[in-house]
């Protein structure tokens, strides 16, 4: 994996044949919505408008195959100073098994604009090993955290 590069406010990193980029203009919102709506266990049936608003309010990371098509995605919800939440990390089926999910997540963790973040959070049902390799650990005291969910 190459180091992050910065040009015109866009951060990029190469991971094998894949380009990871924060360039919003490259995002394939149809593919992102389709995956989150139809395949992601955490957002079944999510509406397109909600996906668009979520991405607009986040720092997105797209991963692109050599032909320029979307291969994976993640976004970071952050205050830009102390807290960040890594969300919606996914790799499309055709590109799995090449470390791309970990590479996208690592690019987010190493983004220079997020260097001051001390508290990173995420939730996962099935990728604990991916995130443990990046330094994530179970909460030492989950009783400190609360959640409010709306139907």
mmCIF file of C-alpha atoms in Angstrom:
data_model
loop_
_atom_site.group_PDB
_atom_site.id
_atom_site.type_symbol
_atom_site.label_atom_id
_atom_site.label_comp_id
_atom_site.label_asym_id
_atom_site.label_seq_id
_atom_site.Cartn_x
_atom_site.Cartn_y
_atom_site.Cartn_z
ATOM 1 C CA UNK A 1 0.000 0.000 0.000
ATOM 2 C CA UNK A 2 1.428 3.365 -0.967
ATOM 3 C CA UNK A 3 1.318 6.374 1.344
ATOM 4 C CA UNK A 4 -1.555 8.807 1.074
ATOM 5 C CA UNK A 5 -1.016 11.511 -1.516
ATOM 6 C CA UNK A 6 -2.632 14.928 -1.437
ATOM 7 C CA UNK A 7 -3.566 16.943 -4.487
ATOM 8 C CA UNK A 8 -6.228 19.674 -4.718
ATOM 9 C CA UNK A 9 -7.785 18.605 -1.407
ATOM 10 C CA UNK A 10 -8.194 14.986 -2.508
ATOM 11 C CA UNK A 11 -6.318 12.197 -0.759
ATOM 12 C CA UNK A 12 -5.419 9.051 -2.668
ATOM 13 C CA UNK A 13 -3.631 5.791 -2.005
ATOM 14 C CA UNK A 14 -2.863 2.842 -4.233
ATOM 15 C CA UNK A 15 -3.575 -0.674 -2.951
ATOM 16 C CA UNK A 16 -2.405 -3.117 -5.594
ATOM 17 C CA UNK A 17 -4.592 -2.509 -8.627
ATOM 18 C CA UNK A 18 -7.057 -0.420 -6.603
ATOM 19 C CA UNK A 19 -7.108 3.331 -6.113
ATOM 20 C CA UNK A 20 -8.532 4.604 -2.824
ATOM 21 C CA UNK A 21 -9.669 8.209 -3.037
ATOM 22 C CA UNK A 22 -11.656 10.869 -1.194
ATOM 23 C CA UNK A 23 -12.694 12.428 -4.510
ATOM 24 C CA UNK A 24 -16.468 12.901 -4.144
ATOM 25 C CA UNK A 25 -16.840 13.342 -7.908
ATOM 26 C CA UNK A 26 -15.785 9.705 -8.445
ATOM 27 C CA UNK A 27 -18.360 8.194 -6.079
ATOM 28 C CA UNK A 28 -20.875 5.894 -7.762
ATOM 29 C CA UNK A 29 -23.930 6.692 -5.647
ATOM 30 C CA UNK A 30 -26.017 4.110 -7.525
ATOM 31 C CA UNK A 31 -23.608 1.320 -6.544
ATOM 32 C CA UNK A 32 -23.221 2.617 -2.983
ATOM 33 C CA UNK A 33 -26.971 2.860 -2.487
ATOM 34 C CA UNK A 34 -27.576 -0.535 -4.107
ATOM 35 C CA UNK A 35 -25.126 -2.256 -1.743
ATOM 36 C CA UNK A 36 -26.374 -0.500 1.390
ATOM 37 C CA UNK A 37 -30.025 -1.026 0.416
ATOM 38 C CA UNK A 38 -29.823 -4.641 -0.760
ATOM 39 C CA UNK A 39 -26.772 -6.332 0.754
ATOM 40 C CA UNK A 40 -25.576 -4.630 3.952
ATOM 41 C CA UNK A 41 -26.967 -6.219 7.110
ATOM 42 C CA UNK A 42 -26.821 -2.849 8.879
ATOM 43 C CA UNK A 43 -28.966 -0.844 6.447
ATOM 44 C CA UNK A 44 -31.504 -3.044 4.636
ATOM 45 C CA UNK A 45 -33.981 -0.999 2.633
ATOM 46 C CA UNK A 46 -32.255 2.327 3.297
ATOM 47 C CA UNK A 47 -33.614 5.084 1.090
ATOM 48 C CA UNK A 48 -31.424 6.744 -1.538
ATOM 49 C CA UNK A 49 -31.976 10.207 -0.053
ATOM 50 C CA UNK A 50 -30.678 9.063 3.326
ATOM 51 C CA UNK A 51 -27.557 7.548 1.740
ATOM 52 C CA UNK A 52 -26.892 10.780 -0.160
ATOM 53 C CA UNK A 53 -27.319 12.917 2.971
ATOM 54 C CA UNK A 54 -25.119 10.558 5.007
ATOM 55 C CA UNK A 55 -22.332 10.674 2.428
ATOM 56 C CA UNK A 56 -22.641 14.457 2.085
ATOM 57 C CA UNK A 57 -22.169 14.833 5.850
ATOM 58 C CA UNK A 58 -19.169 12.496 6.001
ATOM 59 C CA UNK A 59 -15.665 12.095 4.659
ATOM 60 C CA UNK A 60 -16.097 9.364 2.007
ATOM 61 C CA UNK A 61 -13.460 6.923 0.767
ATOM 62 C CA UNK A 62 -14.102 5.157 -2.512
ATOM 63 C CA UNK A 63 -12.010 2.256 -3.755
ATOM 64 C CA UNK A 64 -11.836 1.827 -7.513
ATOM 65 C CA UNK A 65 -10.839 -1.061 -9.749
ATOM 66 C CA UNK A 66 -8.441 -0.535 -12.654
ATOM 67 C CA UNK A 67 -11.390 0.186 -14.967
ATOM 68 C CA UNK A 68 -12.564 2.982 -12.658
ATOM 69 C CA UNK A 69 -15.599 1.151 -11.300
ATOM 70 C CA UNK A 70 -16.426 1.200 -7.599
ATOM 71 C CA UNK A 71 -14.908 -1.759 -5.749
ATOM 72 C CA UNK A 72 -15.452 -0.654 -2.150
ATOM 73 C CA UNK A 73 -16.469 2.207 0.085
ATOM 74 C CA UNK A 74 -16.267 3.614 3.602
ATOM 75 C CA UNK A 75 -17.126 6.886 5.245
ATOM 76 C CA UNK A 76 -16.017 8.682 8.378
ATOM 77 C CA UNK A 77 -18.419 10.702 10.503
ATOM 78 C CA UNK A 78 -16.310 13.134 12.524
ATOM 79 C CA UNK A 79 -16.032 16.456 14.294
ATOM 80 C CA UNK A 80 -12.592 16.729 12.701
ATOM 81 C CA UNK A 81 -10.840 17.161 16.028
ATOM 82 C CA UNK A 82 -11.433 14.500 18.657
ATOM 83 C CA UNK A 83 -13.982 11.905 17.519
ATOM 84 C CA UNK A 84 -14.571 9.791 14.429
ATOM 85 C CA UNK A 85 -16.926 6.958 13.585
ATOM 86 C CA UNK A 86 -15.960 4.613 10.751
ATOM 87 C CA UNK A 87 -19.134 3.517 8.938
ATOM 88 C CA UNK A 88 -20.481 1.681 5.934
ATOM 89 C CA UNK A 89 -17.247 -0.128 5.095
ATOM 90 C CA UNK A 90 -17.863 -2.601 2.303
ATOM 91 C CA UNK A 91 -16.156 -4.318 -0.611
ATOM 92 C CA UNK A 92 -18.172 -5.586 -3.553
ATOM 93 C CA UNK A 93 -18.141 -9.378 -3.981
ATOM 94 C CA UNK A 94 -15.964 -9.391 -7.107
ATOM 95 C CA UNK A 95 -13.145 -7.630 -5.241
ATOM 96 C CA UNK A 96 -13.162 -9.423 -1.877
ATOM 97 C CA UNK A 97 -10.253 -11.405 -0.522
ATOM 98 C CA UNK A 98 -7.527 -8.908 -1.469
ATOM 99 C CA UNK A 99 -7.345 -6.859 1.724
ATOM 100 C CA UNK A 100 -9.313 -3.982 0.269
ATOM 101 C CA UNK A 101 -11.625 -3.503 3.265
ATOM 102 C CA UNK A 102 -8.633 -3.213 5.563
ATOM 103 C CA UNK A 103 -6.871 -0.878 3.085
ATOM 104 C CA UNK A 104 -9.860 1.472 2.880
ATOM 105 C CA UNK A 105 -10.128 1.519 6.678
ATOM 106 C CA UNK A 106 -6.383 2.122 7.060
ATOM 107 C CA UNK A 107 -6.554 5.021 4.590
ATOM 108 C CA UNK A 108 -9.298 6.584 6.704
ATOM 109 C CA UNK A 109 -7.288 6.135 9.922
ATOM 110 C CA UNK A 110 -4.202 7.674 8.304
ATOM 111 C CA UNK A 111 -5.935 10.618 6.616
ATOM 112 C CA UNK A 112 -3.914 13.720 7.613
ATOM 113 C CA UNK A 113 -7.027 15.757 8.412
ATOM 114 C CA UNK A 114 -7.936 13.130 11.029
ATOM 115 C CA UNK A 115 -4.508 12.915 12.684
ATOM 116 C CA UNK A 116 -5.745 14.504 15.928
ATOM 117 C CA UNK A 117 -8.584 12.012 16.392
ATOM 118 C CA UNK A 118 -8.102 10.123 19.636
ATOM 119 C CA UNK A 119 -11.420 8.300 19.841
ATOM 120 C CA UNK A 120 -12.313 6.165 16.824
ATOM 121 C CA UNK A 121 -15.437 4.017 16.972
ATOM 122 C CA UNK A 122 -17.092 1.476 14.714
ATOM 123 C CA UNK A 123 -19.596 -1.334 14.889
ATOM 124 C CA UNK A 124 -19.278 -4.702 13.167
ATOM 125 C CA UNK A 125 -21.006 -8.031 13.319
ATOM 126 C CA UNK A 126 -18.478 -10.080 11.393
ATOM 127 C CA UNK A 127 -15.180 -8.280 10.682
ATOM 128 C CA UNK A 128 -13.556 -8.070 14.102
ATOM 129 C CA UNK A 129 -10.262 -9.475 12.806
ATOM 130 C CA UNK A 130 -10.020 -6.822 10.088
ATOM 131 C CA UNK A 131 -10.404 -4.015 12.585
ATOM 132 C CA UNK A 132 -8.324 -5.611 15.353
ATOM 133 C CA UNK A 133 -5.384 -5.622 12.918
ATOM 134 C CA UNK A 134 -5.827 -1.832 12.699
ATOM 135 C CA UNK A 135 -5.786 -1.359 16.478
ATOM 136 C CA UNK A 136 -9.505 -1.453 17.301
ATOM 137 C CA UNK A 137 -10.464 -3.271 20.494
ATOM 138 C CA UNK A 138 -13.736 -4.065 22.248
ATOM 139 C CA UNK A 139 -14.929 -1.302 24.536
ATOM 140 C CA UNK A 140 -13.239 -1.676 27.935
ATOM 141 C CA UNK A 141 -16.426 -0.546 29.657
ATOM 142 C CA UNK A 142 -19.474 -0.783 27.388
ATOM 143 C CA UNK A 143 -21.667 0.395 30.260
ATOM 144 C CA UNK A 144 -20.385 3.933 29.669
ATOM 145 C CA UNK A 145 -21.968 4.061 26.216
ATOM 146 C CA UNK A 146 -25.619 4.557 25.467
ATOM 147 C CA UNK A 147 -27.659 4.455 22.313
ATOM 148 C CA UNK A 148 -31.001 5.815 21.160
ATOM 149 C CA UNK A 149 -32.571 4.215 18.121
ATOM 150 C CA UNK A 150 -35.578 5.371 16.195
ATOM 151 C CA UNK A 151 -37.737 2.930 14.250
#
